[in-house]
PDB file of C-alpha atoms in Angstrom:
ATOM      1  CA  UNK A   1     -11.169  18.757  22.727  1.00  0.00           C
ATOM      2  CA  UNK A   2      -8.010  17.951  20.712  1.00  0.00           C
ATOM      3  CA  UNK A   3      -5.988  14.921  21.681  1.00  0.00           C
ATOM      4  CA  UNK A   4      -2.642  15.622  23.298  1.00  0.00           C
ATOM      5  CA  UNK A   5      -0.295  13.832  20.905  1.00  0.00           C
ATOM      6  CA  UNK A   6       2.913  15.774  21.478  1.00  0.00           C
ATOM      7  CA  UNK A   7       4.349  13.171  23.846  1.00  0.00           C
ATOM      8  CA  UNK A   8       4.504  10.685  20.985  1.00  0.00           C
ATOM      9  CA  UNK A   9       5.294  13.012  18.096  1.00  0.00           C
ATOM     10  CA  UNK A  10       8.777  14.077  17.109  1.00  0.00           C
ATOM     11  CA  UNK A  11       7.200  16.846  15.057  1.00  0.00           C
ATOM     12  CA  UNK A  12       8.069  17.757  11.502  1.00  0.00           C
ATOM     13  CA  UNK A  13      11.804  17.841  10.886  1.00  0.00           C
ATOM     14  CA  UNK A  14      13.170  20.802   8.890  1.00  0.00           C
ATOM     15  CA  UNK A  15      13.018  20.076   5.185  1.00  0.00           C
ATOM     16  CA  UNK A  16      12.019  16.841   3.527  1.00  0.00           C
ATOM     17  CA  UNK A  17      11.711  13.509   5.332  1.00  0.00           C
ATOM     18  CA  UNK A  18      10.778  10.330   3.488  1.00  0.00           C
ATOM     19  CA  UNK A  19      10.714   6.712   4.589  1.00  0.00           C
ATOM     20  CA  UNK A  20      10.545   3.103   3.506  1.00  0.00           C
ATOM     21  CA  UNK A  21       8.471   0.835   5.750  1.00  0.00           C
ATOM     22  CA  UNK A  22       8.494  -2.829   4.678  1.00  0.00           C
ATOM     23  CA  UNK A  23       6.763  -5.578   6.616  1.00  0.00           C
ATOM     24  CA  UNK A  24       8.911  -8.609   7.565  1.00  0.00           C
ATOM     25  CA  UNK A  25       6.459 -11.051   6.007  1.00  0.00           C
ATOM     26  CA  UNK A  26       9.056 -12.272   3.525  1.00  0.00           C
ATOM     27  CA  UNK A  27      12.061 -11.272   1.452  1.00  0.00           C
ATOM     28  CA  UNK A  28      12.210  -8.122  -0.642  1.00  0.00           C
ATOM     29  CA  UNK A  29      11.333  -8.756  -4.303  1.00  0.00           C
ATOM     30  CA  UNK A  30      11.827  -6.646  -7.417  1.00  0.00           C
ATOM     31  CA  UNK A  31       8.598  -4.697  -6.844  1.00  0.00           C
ATOM     32  CA  UNK A  32       9.590  -3.719  -3.324  1.00  0.00           C
ATOM     33  CA  UNK A  33      13.088  -2.807  -4.549  1.00  0.00           C
ATOM     34  CA  UNK A  34      11.535  -0.448  -7.111  1.00  0.00           C
ATOM     35  CA  UNK A  35       9.442   1.163  -4.361  1.00  0.00           C
ATOM     36  CA  UNK A  36      12.437   1.502  -2.045  1.00  0.00           C
ATOM     37  CA  UNK A  37      14.534   2.985  -4.851  1.00  0.00           C
ATOM     38  CA  UNK A  38      11.845   5.489  -5.853  1.00  0.00           C
ATOM     39  CA  UNK A  39      11.356   6.568  -2.250  1.00  0.00           C
ATOM     40  CA  UNK A  40      15.113   6.857  -1.723  1.00  0.00           C
ATOM     41  CA  UNK A  41      15.726   8.876  -4.898  1.00  0.00           C
ATOM     42  CA  UNK A  42      12.860  11.255  -4.164  1.00  0.00           C
ATOM     43  CA  UNK A  43      14.265  11.988  -0.702  1.00  0.00           C
ATOM     44  CA  UNK A  44      17.888  12.328  -1.764  1.00  0.00           C
ATOM     45  CA  UNK A  45      17.089  14.418  -4.863  1.00  0.00           C
ATOM     46  CA  UNK A  46      15.246  16.882  -2.614  1.00  0.00           C
ATOM     47  CA  UNK A  47      18.139  16.950  -0.155  1.00  0.00           C
ATOM     48  CA  UNK A  48      16.117  15.282   2.567  1.00  0.00           C
ATOM     49  CA  UNK A  49      16.318  12.454   5.055  1.00  0.00           C
ATOM     50  CA  UNK A  50      15.347   8.883   4.200  1.00  0.00           C
ATOM     51  CA  UNK A  51      14.257   6.765   7.148  1.00  0.00           C
ATOM     52  CA  UNK A  52      13.679   3.053   7.550  1.00  0.00           C
ATOM     53  CA  UNK A  53      10.913   1.464   9.608  1.00  0.00           C
ATOM     54  CA  UNK A  54      10.084  -2.200   9.973  1.00  0.00           C
ATOM     55  CA  UNK A  55       6.309  -2.573  10.125  1.00  0.00           C
ATOM     56  CA  UNK A  56       6.279  -5.654  12.351  1.00  0.00           C
ATOM     57  CA  UNK A  57       2.820  -5.043  13.748  1.00  0.00           C
ATOM     58  CA  UNK A  58       1.326  -8.364  12.620  1.00  0.00           C
ATOM     59  CA  UNK A  59       3.327 -11.224  14.188  1.00  0.00           C
ATOM     60  CA  UNK A  60       1.265 -14.074  12.615  1.00  0.00           C
ATOM     61  CA  UNK A  61       2.378 -12.907   9.152  1.00  0.00           C
ATOM     62  CA  UNK A  62       6.058 -12.428  10.002  1.00  0.00           C
ATOM     63  CA  UNK A  63       8.772 -14.697   8.652  1.00  0.00           C
ATOM     64  CA  UNK A  64      11.658 -15.357  11.066  1.00  0.00           C
ATOM     65  CA  UNK A  65      14.797 -13.561   9.939  1.00  0.00           C
ATOM     66  CA  UNK A  66      12.991 -11.469   7.305  1.00  0.00           C
ATOM     67  CA  UNK A  67      13.619  -8.129   9.008  1.00  0.00           C
ATOM     68  CA  UNK A  68      17.380  -8.686   9.157  1.00  0.00           C
ATOM     69  CA  UNK A  69      17.379  -9.923   5.563  1.00  0.00           C
ATOM     70  CA  UNK A  70      15.617  -6.727   4.431  1.00  0.00           C
ATOM     71  CA  UNK A  71      18.271  -4.599   6.136  1.00  0.00           C
ATOM     72  CA  UNK A  72      21.047  -6.591   4.457  1.00  0.00           C
ATOM     73  CA  UNK A  73      19.499  -6.206   1.006  1.00  0.00           C
ATOM     74  CA  UNK A  74      18.967  -2.448   1.318  1.00  0.00           C
ATOM     75  CA  UNK A  75      22.516  -1.975   2.541  1.00  0.00           C
ATOM     76  CA  UNK A  76      23.910  -4.218  -0.205  1.00  0.00           C
ATOM     77  CA  UNK A  77      22.065  -2.199  -2.877  1.00  0.00           C
ATOM     78  CA  UNK A  78      23.420   1.087  -1.527  1.00  0.00           C
ATOM     79  CA  UNK A  79      20.091   2.332  -0.185  1.00  0.00           C
ATOM     80  CA  UNK A  80      21.472   3.601   3.095  1.00  0.00           C
ATOM     81  CA  UNK A  81      19.022   5.132   5.538  1.00  0.00           C
ATOM     82  CA  UNK A  82      19.467   7.919   8.056  1.00  0.00           C
ATOM     83  CA  UNK A  83      19.517   7.197  11.782  1.00  0.00           C
ATOM     84  CA  UNK A  84      18.397   4.001  13.458  1.00  0.00           C
ATOM     85  CA  UNK A  85      15.703   1.592  12.342  1.00  0.00           C
ATOM     86  CA  UNK A  86      12.290   2.043  13.963  1.00  0.00           C
ATOM     87  CA  UNK A  87      10.405  -1.163  14.806  1.00  0.00           C
ATOM     88  CA  UNK A  88       6.654  -0.944  15.336  1.00  0.00           C
ATOM     89  CA  UNK A  89       6.854  -3.823  17.809  1.00  0.00           C
ATOM     90  CA  UNK A  90       8.695  -1.473  20.193  1.00  0.00           C
ATOM     91  CA  UNK A  91       5.980   1.205  20.155  1.00  0.00           C
ATOM     92  CA  UNK A  92       3.050  -0.681  21.659  1.00  0.00           C
ATOM     93  CA  UNK A  93       2.891   1.604  24.706  1.00  0.00           C
ATOM     94  CA  UNK A  94       2.524   4.657  22.469  1.00  0.00           C
ATOM     95  CA  UNK A  95      -0.289   2.985  20.519  1.00  0.00           C
ATOM     96  CA  UNK A  96      -2.094   1.952  23.716  1.00  0.00           C
ATOM     97  CA  UNK A  97      -1.924   5.463  25.123  1.00  0.00           C
ATOM     98  CA  UNK A  98      -3.350   7.002  21.961  1.00  0.00           C
ATOM     99  CA  UNK A  99      -6.155   4.433  21.854  1.00  0.00           C
ATOM    100  CA  UNK A 100      -6.959   5.270  25.491  1.00  0.00           C
ATOM    101  CA  UNK A 101      -7.200   8.936  24.536  1.00  0.00           C
ATOM    102  CA  UNK A 102      -9.450   8.105  21.599  1.00  0.00           C
ATOM    103  CA  UNK A 103     -11.717   5.981  23.788  1.00  0.00           C
ATOM    104  CA  UNK A 104     -11.983   8.878  26.209  1.00  0.00           C
ATOM    105  CA  UNK A 105     -13.557  10.977  23.446  1.00  0.00           C
ATOM    106  CA  UNK A 106     -16.591   8.657  23.403  1.00  0.00           C
ATOM    107  CA  UNK A 107     -16.142   8.126  19.665  1.00  0.00           C
ATOM    108  CA  UNK A 108     -15.007   4.485  19.895  1.00  0.00           C
ATOM    109  CA  UNK A 109     -17.116   1.353  20.231  1.00  0.00           C
ATOM    110  CA  UNK A 110     -16.674  -2.405  20.092  1.00  0.00           C
ATOM    111  CA  UNK A 111     -17.831  -4.312  17.044  1.00  0.00           C
ATOM    112  CA  UNK A 112     -18.237  -8.066  16.482  1.00  0.00           C
ATOM    113  CA  UNK A 113     -19.064  -7.903  12.763  1.00  0.00           C
ATOM    114  CA  UNK A 114     -17.045 -10.210  10.520  1.00  0.00           C
ATOM    115  CA  UNK A 115     -15.627  -9.543   7.064  1.00  0.00           C
ATOM    116  CA  UNK A 116     -18.476 -11.662   5.732  1.00  0.00           C
ATOM    117  CA  UNK A 117     -20.971  -9.370   7.470  1.00  0.00           C
ATOM    118  CA  UNK A 118     -19.337  -6.304   5.901  1.00  0.00           C
ATOM    119  CA  UNK A 119     -19.323  -7.983   2.490  1.00  0.00           C
ATOM    120  CA  UNK A 120     -23.040  -8.716   2.818  1.00  0.00           C
ATOM    121  CA  UNK A 121     -23.615  -5.033   3.635  1.00  0.00           C
ATOM    122  CA  UNK A 122     -22.238  -4.005   0.255  1.00  0.00           C
ATOM    123  CA  UNK A 123     -18.549  -3.999   1.111  1.00  0.00           C
ATOM    124  CA  UNK A 124     -18.688  -1.054   3.507  1.00  0.00           C
ATOM    125  CA  UNK A 125     -19.281  -1.128   7.234  1.00  0.00           C
ATOM    126  CA  UNK A 126     -22.689   0.505   7.932  1.00  0.00           C
ATOM    127  CA  UNK A 127     -22.256   1.187  11.673  1.00  0.00           C
ATOM    128  CA  UNK A 128     -24.089  -1.952  12.769  1.00  0.00           C
ATOM    129  CA  UNK A 129     -22.625  -2.042  16.297  1.00  0.00           C
ATOM    130  CA  UNK A 130     -22.396   1.688  16.908  1.00  0.00           C
ATOM    131  CA  UNK A 131     -25.304   1.833  19.361  1.00  0.00           C
ATOM    132  CA  UNK A 132     -25.112  -1.704  20.771  1.00  0.00           C
ATOM    133  CA  UNK A 133     -22.761  -1.004  23.690  1.00  0.00           C
ATOM    134  CA  UNK A 134     -20.880  -4.298  23.256  1.00  0.00           C
ATOM    135  CA  UNK A 135     -18.128  -5.442  25.634  1.00  0.00           C
ATOM    136  CA  UNK A 136     -14.546  -5.905  24.346  1.00  0.00           C
ATOM    137  CA  UNK A 137     -14.720  -9.709  24.324  1.00  0.00           C
ATOM    138  CA  UNK A 138     -14.028 -11.071  20.831  1.00  0.00           C
ATOM    139  CA  UNK A 139     -14.608  -7.617  19.376  1.00  0.00           C
ATOM    140  CA  UNK A 140     -12.699  -5.027  17.376  1.00  0.00           C
ATOM    141  CA  UNK A 141     -12.558  -1.384  18.399  1.00  0.00           C
ATOM    142  CA  UNK A 142     -13.944   1.035  15.808  1.00  0.00           C
ATOM    143  CA  UNK A 143     -13.547   4.797  15.642  1.00  0.00           C
ATOM    144  CA  UNK A 144     -16.477   6.945  14.579  1.00  0.00           C
ATOM    145  CA  UNK A 145     -15.299   9.025  11.649  1.00  0.00           C
ATOM    146  CA  UNK A 146     -15.493  12.762  12.323  1.00  0.00           C
ATOM    147  CA  UNK A 147     -13.269  13.965   9.472  1.00  0.00           C
ATOM    148  CA  UNK A 148     -14.095  11.948   6.341  1.00  0.00           C
ATOM    149  CA  UNK A 149     -11.789  12.530   3.383  1.00  0.00           C
ATOM    150  CA  UNK A 150     -13.455  12.429  -0.012  1.00  0.00           C
ATOM    151  CA  UNK A 151     -10.540  13.714  -2.068  1.00  0.00           C
ATOM    152  CA  UNK A 152      -6.773  14.087  -1.855  1.00  0.00           C
ATOM    153  CA  UNK A 153      -3.986  14.995  -4.257  1.00  0.00           C
ATOM    154  CA  UNK A 154      -1.368  12.381  -5.036  1.00  0.00           C
ATOM    155  CA  UNK A 155       2.077  13.612  -6.050  1.00  0.00           C
ATOM    156  CA  UNK A 156       2.118  11.396  -9.126  1.00  0.00           C
ATOM    157  CA  UNK A 157      -1.520  10.665  -9.938  1.00  0.00           C
ATOM    158  CA  UNK A 158      -3.100  14.016  -9.203  1.00  0.00           C
ATOM    159  CA  UNK A 159      -6.661  14.128  -7.859  1.00  0.00           C
ATOM    160  CA  UNK A 160      -7.874  10.941  -6.179  1.00  0.00           C
ATOM    161  CA  UNK A 161     -11.519  10.677  -5.107  1.00  0.00           C
ATOM    162  CA  UNK A 162     -13.029   8.355  -2.497  1.00  0.00           C
ATOM    163  CA  UNK A 163     -16.676   7.297  -2.594  1.00  0.00           C
ATOM    164  CA  UNK A 164     -18.852   8.500   0.267  1.00  0.00           C
ATOM    165  CA  UNK A 165     -19.400   5.074   1.829  1.00  0.00           C
ATOM    166  CA  UNK A 166     -15.655   4.413   2.063  1.00  0.00           C
ATOM    167  CA  UNK A 167     -14.875   7.881   3.351  1.00  0.00           C
ATOM    168  CA  UNK A 168     -17.539   7.771   6.068  1.00  0.00           C
ATOM    169  CA  UNK A 169     -17.348   4.217   7.411  1.00  0.00           C
ATOM    170  CA  UNK A 170     -16.108   3.739  10.973  1.00  0.00           C
ATOM    171  CA  UNK A 171     -12.634   2.217  10.817  1.00  0.00           C
ATOM    172  CA  UNK A 172     -11.023  -0.383  13.048  1.00  0.00           C
ATOM    173  CA  UNK A 173      -8.189   0.895  15.244  1.00  0.00           C
ATOM    174  CA  UNK A 174      -7.710  -2.242  17.376  1.00  0.00           C
ATOM    175  CA  UNK A 175      -8.377  -5.635  15.896  1.00  0.00           C
ATOM    176  CA  UNK A 176     -10.447  -8.502  17.225  1.00  0.00           C
ATOM    177  CA  UNK A 177      -7.273 -10.600  17.525  1.00  0.00           C
ATOM    178  CA  UNK A 178      -5.825  -7.954  19.899  1.00  0.00           C
ATOM    179  CA  UNK A 179      -3.435  -6.496  17.336  1.00  0.00           C
ATOM    180  CA  UNK A 180      -3.173  -2.815  16.490  1.00  0.00           C
ATOM    181  CA  UNK A 181      -4.724  -1.787  13.188  1.00  0.00           C
ATOM    182  CA  UNK A 182      -2.365  -0.777  10.396  1.00  0.00           C
ATOM    183  CA  UNK A 183      -4.163   2.459   9.504  1.00  0.00           C
ATOM    184  CA  UNK A 184      -3.746   3.811  13.021  1.00  0.00           C
ATOM    185  CA  UNK A 185      -0.142   2.805  13.668  1.00  0.00           C
ATOM    186  CA  UNK A 186       1.172   3.965  10.296  1.00  0.00           C
ATOM    187  CA  UNK A 187      -0.248   7.430  10.997  1.00  0.00           C
ATOM    188  CA  UNK A 188       1.234   7.528  14.507  1.00  0.00           C
ATOM    189  CA  UNK A 189       4.622   6.296  13.306  1.00  0.00           C
ATOM    190  CA  UNK A 190       4.871   8.621  10.313  1.00  0.00           C
ATOM    191  CA  UNK A 191       4.020  11.529  12.605  1.00  0.00           C
ATOM    192  CA  UNK A 192       6.524  10.313  15.228  1.00  0.00           C
ATOM    193  CA  UNK A 193       9.266  10.186  12.602  1.00  0.00           C
ATOM    194  CA  UNK A 194       8.378  13.584  11.150  1.00  0.00           C
ATOM    195  CA  UNK A 195       7.656  12.169   7.686  1.00  0.00           C
ATOM    196  CA  UNK A 196       6.710  14.934   5.251  1.00  0.00           C
ATOM    197  CA  UNK A 197       6.004  12.761   2.198  1.00  0.00           C
ATOM    198  CA  UNK A 198       5.006   9.099   1.972  1.00  0.00           C
ATOM    199  CA  UNK A 199       6.285   7.495  -1.234  1.00  0.00           C
ATOM    200  CA  UNK A 200       4.955   3.956  -1.510  1.00  0.00           C
ATOM    201  CA  UNK A 201       3.339   1.472  -3.893  1.00  0.00           C
ATOM    202  CA  UNK A 202      -0.060   1.957  -5.484  1.00  0.00           C
ATOM    203  CA  UNK A 203      -1.423  -1.066  -3.585  1.00  0.00           C
ATOM    204  CA  UNK A 204      -1.723   1.339  -0.626  1.00  0.00           C
ATOM    205  CA  UNK A 205      -3.578   4.042  -2.543  1.00  0.00           C
ATOM    206  CA  UNK A 206      -6.970   2.867  -1.242  1.00  0.00           C
ATOM    207  CA  UNK A 207      -6.307   3.303   2.524  1.00  0.00           C
ATOM    208  CA  UNK A 208      -4.815   6.787   2.068  1.00  0.00           C
ATOM    209  CA  UNK A 209      -8.182   8.475   2.631  1.00  0.00           C
ATOM    210  CA  UNK A 210      -8.585   6.514   5.896  1.00  0.00           C
ATOM    211  CA  UNK A 211      -5.147   7.614   7.054  1.00  0.00           C
ATOM    212  CA  UNK A 212      -5.693  11.252   6.138  1.00  0.00           C
ATOM    213  CA  UNK A 213      -8.953  11.249   8.073  1.00  0.00           C
ATOM    214  CA  UNK A 214      -7.062   9.965  11.113  1.00  0.00           C
ATOM    215  CA  UNK A 215      -4.493  12.754  10.791  1.00  0.00           C
ATOM    216  CA  UNK A 216      -7.342  15.255  10.852  1.00  0.00           C
ATOM    217  CA  UNK A 217      -9.211  13.599  13.693  1.00  0.00           C
ATOM    218  CA  UNK A 218      -5.989  13.463  15.738  1.00  0.00           C
ATOM    219  CA  UNK A 219      -5.095  17.020  14.683  1.00  0.00           C
ATOM    220  CA  UNK A 220      -1.687  16.032  13.358  1.00  0.00           C
ATOM    221  CA  UNK A 221       0.187  17.605  10.431  1.00  0.00           C
ATOM    222  CA  UNK A 222      -0.513  15.663   7.239  1.00  0.00           C
ATOM    223  CA  UNK A 223       2.267  14.400   4.965  1.00  0.00           C
ATOM    224  CA  UNK A 224       2.041  14.485   1.197  1.00  0.00           C
ATOM    225  CA  UNK A 225       1.467  11.176  -0.601  1.00  0.00           C
ATOM    226  CA  UNK A 226       2.939   9.778  -3.795  1.00  0.00           C
ATOM    227  CA  UNK A 227       2.058   6.285  -4.993  1.00  0.00           C
ATOM    228  CA  UNK A 228       4.448   4.553  -7.370  1.00  0.00           C
ATOM    229  CA  UNK A 229       3.187   2.043  -9.950  1.00  0.00           C
ATOM    230  CA  UNK A 230       2.888  -1.610  -9.061  1.00  0.00           C
ATOM    231  CA  UNK A 231       5.249  -4.078 -10.698  1.00  0.00           C
ATOM    232  CA  UNK A 232       3.448  -6.920 -12.469  1.00  0.00           C
ATOM    233  CA  UNK A 233       4.969 -10.183 -13.611  1.00  0.00           C
ATOM    234  CA  UNK A 234       4.458 -11.664 -17.088  1.00  0.00           C
ATOM    235  CA  UNK A 235       1.108 -13.131 -15.997  1.00  0.00           C
ATOM    236  CA  UNK A 236      -0.002  -9.587 -15.009  1.00  0.00           C
ATOM    237  CA  UNK A 237       0.036 -10.588 -11.352  1.00  0.00           C
ATOM    238  CA  UNK A 238       1.329  -8.145  -8.774  1.00  0.00           C
ATOM    239  CA  UNK A 239       4.813  -9.024  -7.601  1.00  0.00           C
ATOM    240  CA  UNK A 240       4.302  -9.792  -3.928  1.00  0.00           C
ATOM    241  CA  UNK A 241       5.466 -12.002  -1.115  1.00  0.00           C
ATOM    242  CA  UNK A 242       2.083 -13.734  -1.141  1.00  0.00           C
ATOM    243  CA  UNK A 243       2.578 -14.615  -4.815  1.00  0.00           C
ATOM    244  CA  UNK A 244       6.059 -15.970  -4.047  1.00  0.00           C
ATOM    245  CA  UNK A 245       7.897 -13.356  -6.088  1.00  0.00           C
ATOM    246  CA  UNK A 246      11.601 -14.093  -6.534  1.00  0.00           C
ATOM    247  CA  UNK A 247      13.659 -12.548  -3.715  1.00  0.00           C
ATOM    248  CA  UNK A 248      16.163  -9.821  -4.550  1.00  0.00           C
ATOM    249  CA  UNK A 249      19.577 -11.543  -4.716  1.00  0.00           C
ATOM    250  CA  UNK A 250      22.718 -10.628  -2.814  1.00  0.00           C
ATOM    251  CA  UNK A 251      24.654 -10.447  -6.080  1.00  0.00           C
ATOM    252  CA  UNK A 252      26.046  -7.464  -7.997  1.00  0.00           C
ATOM    253  CA  UNK A 253      23.347  -4.834  -7.340  1.00  0.00           C
ATOM    254  CA  UNK A 254      23.996  -2.691 -10.406  1.00  0.00           C
ATOM    255  CA  UNK A 255      22.143  -4.692 -13.103  1.00  0.00           C
ATOM    256  CA  UNK A 256      18.961  -4.972 -11.020  1.00  0.00           C
ATOM    257  CA  UNK A 257      19.088  -1.298 -10.025  1.00  0.00           C
ATOM    258  CA  UNK A 258      19.521  -0.469 -13.718  1.00  0.00           C
ATOM    259  CA  UNK A 259      16.360  -2.461 -14.477  1.00  0.00           C
ATOM    260  CA  UNK A 260      14.502  -0.690 -11.678  1.00  0.00           C
ATOM    261  CA  UNK A 261      15.523   2.691 -13.084  1.00  0.00           C
ATOM    262  CA  UNK A 262      14.305   1.589 -16.511  1.00  0.00           C
ATOM    263  CA  UNK A 263      10.832   0.630 -15.270  1.00  0.00           C
ATOM    264  CA  UNK A 264      10.670   3.985 -13.467  1.00  0.00           C
ATOM    265  CA  UNK A 265      11.614   5.574 -16.835  1.00  0.00           C
ATOM    266  CA  UNK A 266      14.525   7.447 -15.376  1.00  0.00           C
ATOM    267  CA  UNK A 267      17.465   8.952 -17.278  1.00  0.00           C
ATOM    268  CA  UNK A 268      20.337   6.512 -17.550  1.00  0.00           C
ATOM    269  CA  UNK A 269      24.036   7.166 -18.111  1.00  0.00           C
ATOM    270  CA  UNK A 270      25.213   6.662 -21.691  1.00  0.00           C
ATOM    271  CA  UNK A 271      27.444   3.807 -20.667  1.00  0.00           C
ATOM    272  CA  UNK A 272      27.332   0.180 -19.663  1.00  0.00           C
ATOM    273  CA  UNK A 273      25.924  -0.200 -16.135  1.00  0.00           C
ATOM    274  CA  UNK A 274      28.908  -2.304 -15.106  1.00  0.00           C
ATOM    275  CA  UNK A 275      31.327   0.499 -16.024  1.00  0.00           C
ATOM    276  CA  UNK A 276      30.015   2.523 -13.074  1.00  0.00           C
ATOM    277  CA  UNK A 277      30.459   1.778  -9.408  1.00  0.00           C
ATOM    278  CA  UNK A 278      27.343   1.364  -7.288  1.00  0.00           C
ATOM    279  CA  UNK A 279      28.062   4.741  -5.666  1.00  0.00           C
ATOM    280  CA  UNK A 280      28.401   6.419  -9.062  1.00  0.00           C
ATOM    281  CA  UNK A 281      25.197   4.886 -10.413  1.00  0.00           C
ATOM    282  CA  UNK A 282      23.171   5.978  -7.398  1.00  0.00           C
ATOM    283  CA  UNK A 283      24.730   9.452  -7.361  1.00  0.00           C
ATOM    284  CA  UNK A 284      23.854   9.900 -11.057  1.00  0.00           C
ATOM    285  CA  UNK A 285      20.296   8.703 -10.384  1.00  0.00           C
ATOM    286  CA  UNK A 286      19.861  11.085  -7.443  1.00  0.00           C
ATOM    287  CA  UNK A 287      21.019  14.062  -9.537  1.00  0.00           C
ATOM    288  CA  UNK A 288      18.807  13.182 -12.495  1.00  0.00           C
ATOM    289  CA  UNK A 289      15.717  11.893 -10.696  1.00  0.00           C
ATOM    290  CA  UNK A 290      12.592  12.988 -12.580  1.00  0.00           C
ATOM    291  CA  UNK A 291       9.344  12.182 -10.799  1.00  0.00           C
ATOM    292  CA  UNK A 292       7.313  13.422 -13.793  1.00  0.00           C
ATOM    293  CA  UNK A 293       8.738  10.594 -15.905  1.00  0.00           C
ATOM    294  CA  UNK A 294       7.522   7.822 -13.584  1.00  0.00           C
ATOM    295  CA  UNK A 295       4.601   5.899 -15.137  1.00  0.00           C
ATOM    296  CA  UNK A 296       1.234   6.359 -13.505  1.00  0.00           C
ATOM    297  CA  UNK A 297      -0.035   2.927 -14.516  1.00  0.00           C
ATOM    298  CA  UNK A 298       1.128  -0.503 -13.375  1.00  0.00           C
ATOM    299  CA  UNK A 299       4.264  -1.768 -15.099  1.00  0.00           C
ATOM    300  CA  UNK A 300       4.588  -5.281 -16.538  1.00  0.00           C
ATOM    301  CA  UNK A 301       8.117  -6.596 -16.141  1.00  0.00           C
ATOM    302  CA  UNK A 302       9.812  -9.802 -17.181  1.00  0.00           C
ATOM    303  CA  UNK A 303      10.285 -10.805 -13.547  1.00  0.00           C
ATOM    304  CA  UNK A 304       8.156 -13.026 -11.294  1.00  0.00           C
TER     305      UNK A 304
END
């Protein structure tokens, strides 16, 4: 019997709807600016909406003040979003209700296996606790996969294939530490916001098959996916908050946006970047956005 999700879903909005969904685990860096810019330009070029969500679902990893700082940076760089900001921390009731519906299907079970246990099983969860009938104490809640996804089409990379073990393993939807699992909430939130295409970094390419399988198991309309290249520093390390990448400054935004357009291999005006206003530069970039020019491989930049 299909789950009744309509209470929590805004449904698909007419036309294109994209989004940017950073986590407040630190300041935006050049790599995240490139992702935000690519997502923004794709939405605006197609005449669609561009939404902003703060993925504050993991309080232990949050940095105080980071969410507000992210909003300030996006606004300062001219990446203005449509409507209000959605915070995952305000949607716990919706997540709980959906988990209750999933548990009612009889396809959920509690699991006490650790990451070390999964690693020892070859890196994929083999269903160890599926028939054990464990209580919820110190246990994660797993969902038995009924709609495994072995293949999907990425808007930039084309065909992406997932090995059978990854596609079929039972995924966690509620963590042992009593936090909601990312794969579940990102699906529920993208559906709630009516997102039609998810443009994000290639570091999230791997969980896409998990998320698509959830869309199918929940009988929700699936968005398209497009994964932009990762930005690597001179040491070929991914620019990330964990690697202490340099925060995006609150200085003149045009030179850094110009650099971001260059790494995305986008057409640039035949002029000095400082001869254009921020509004003019972004308007030119929206008109001339060419997704086919974006590199499919990771990009090494001169930034850390």
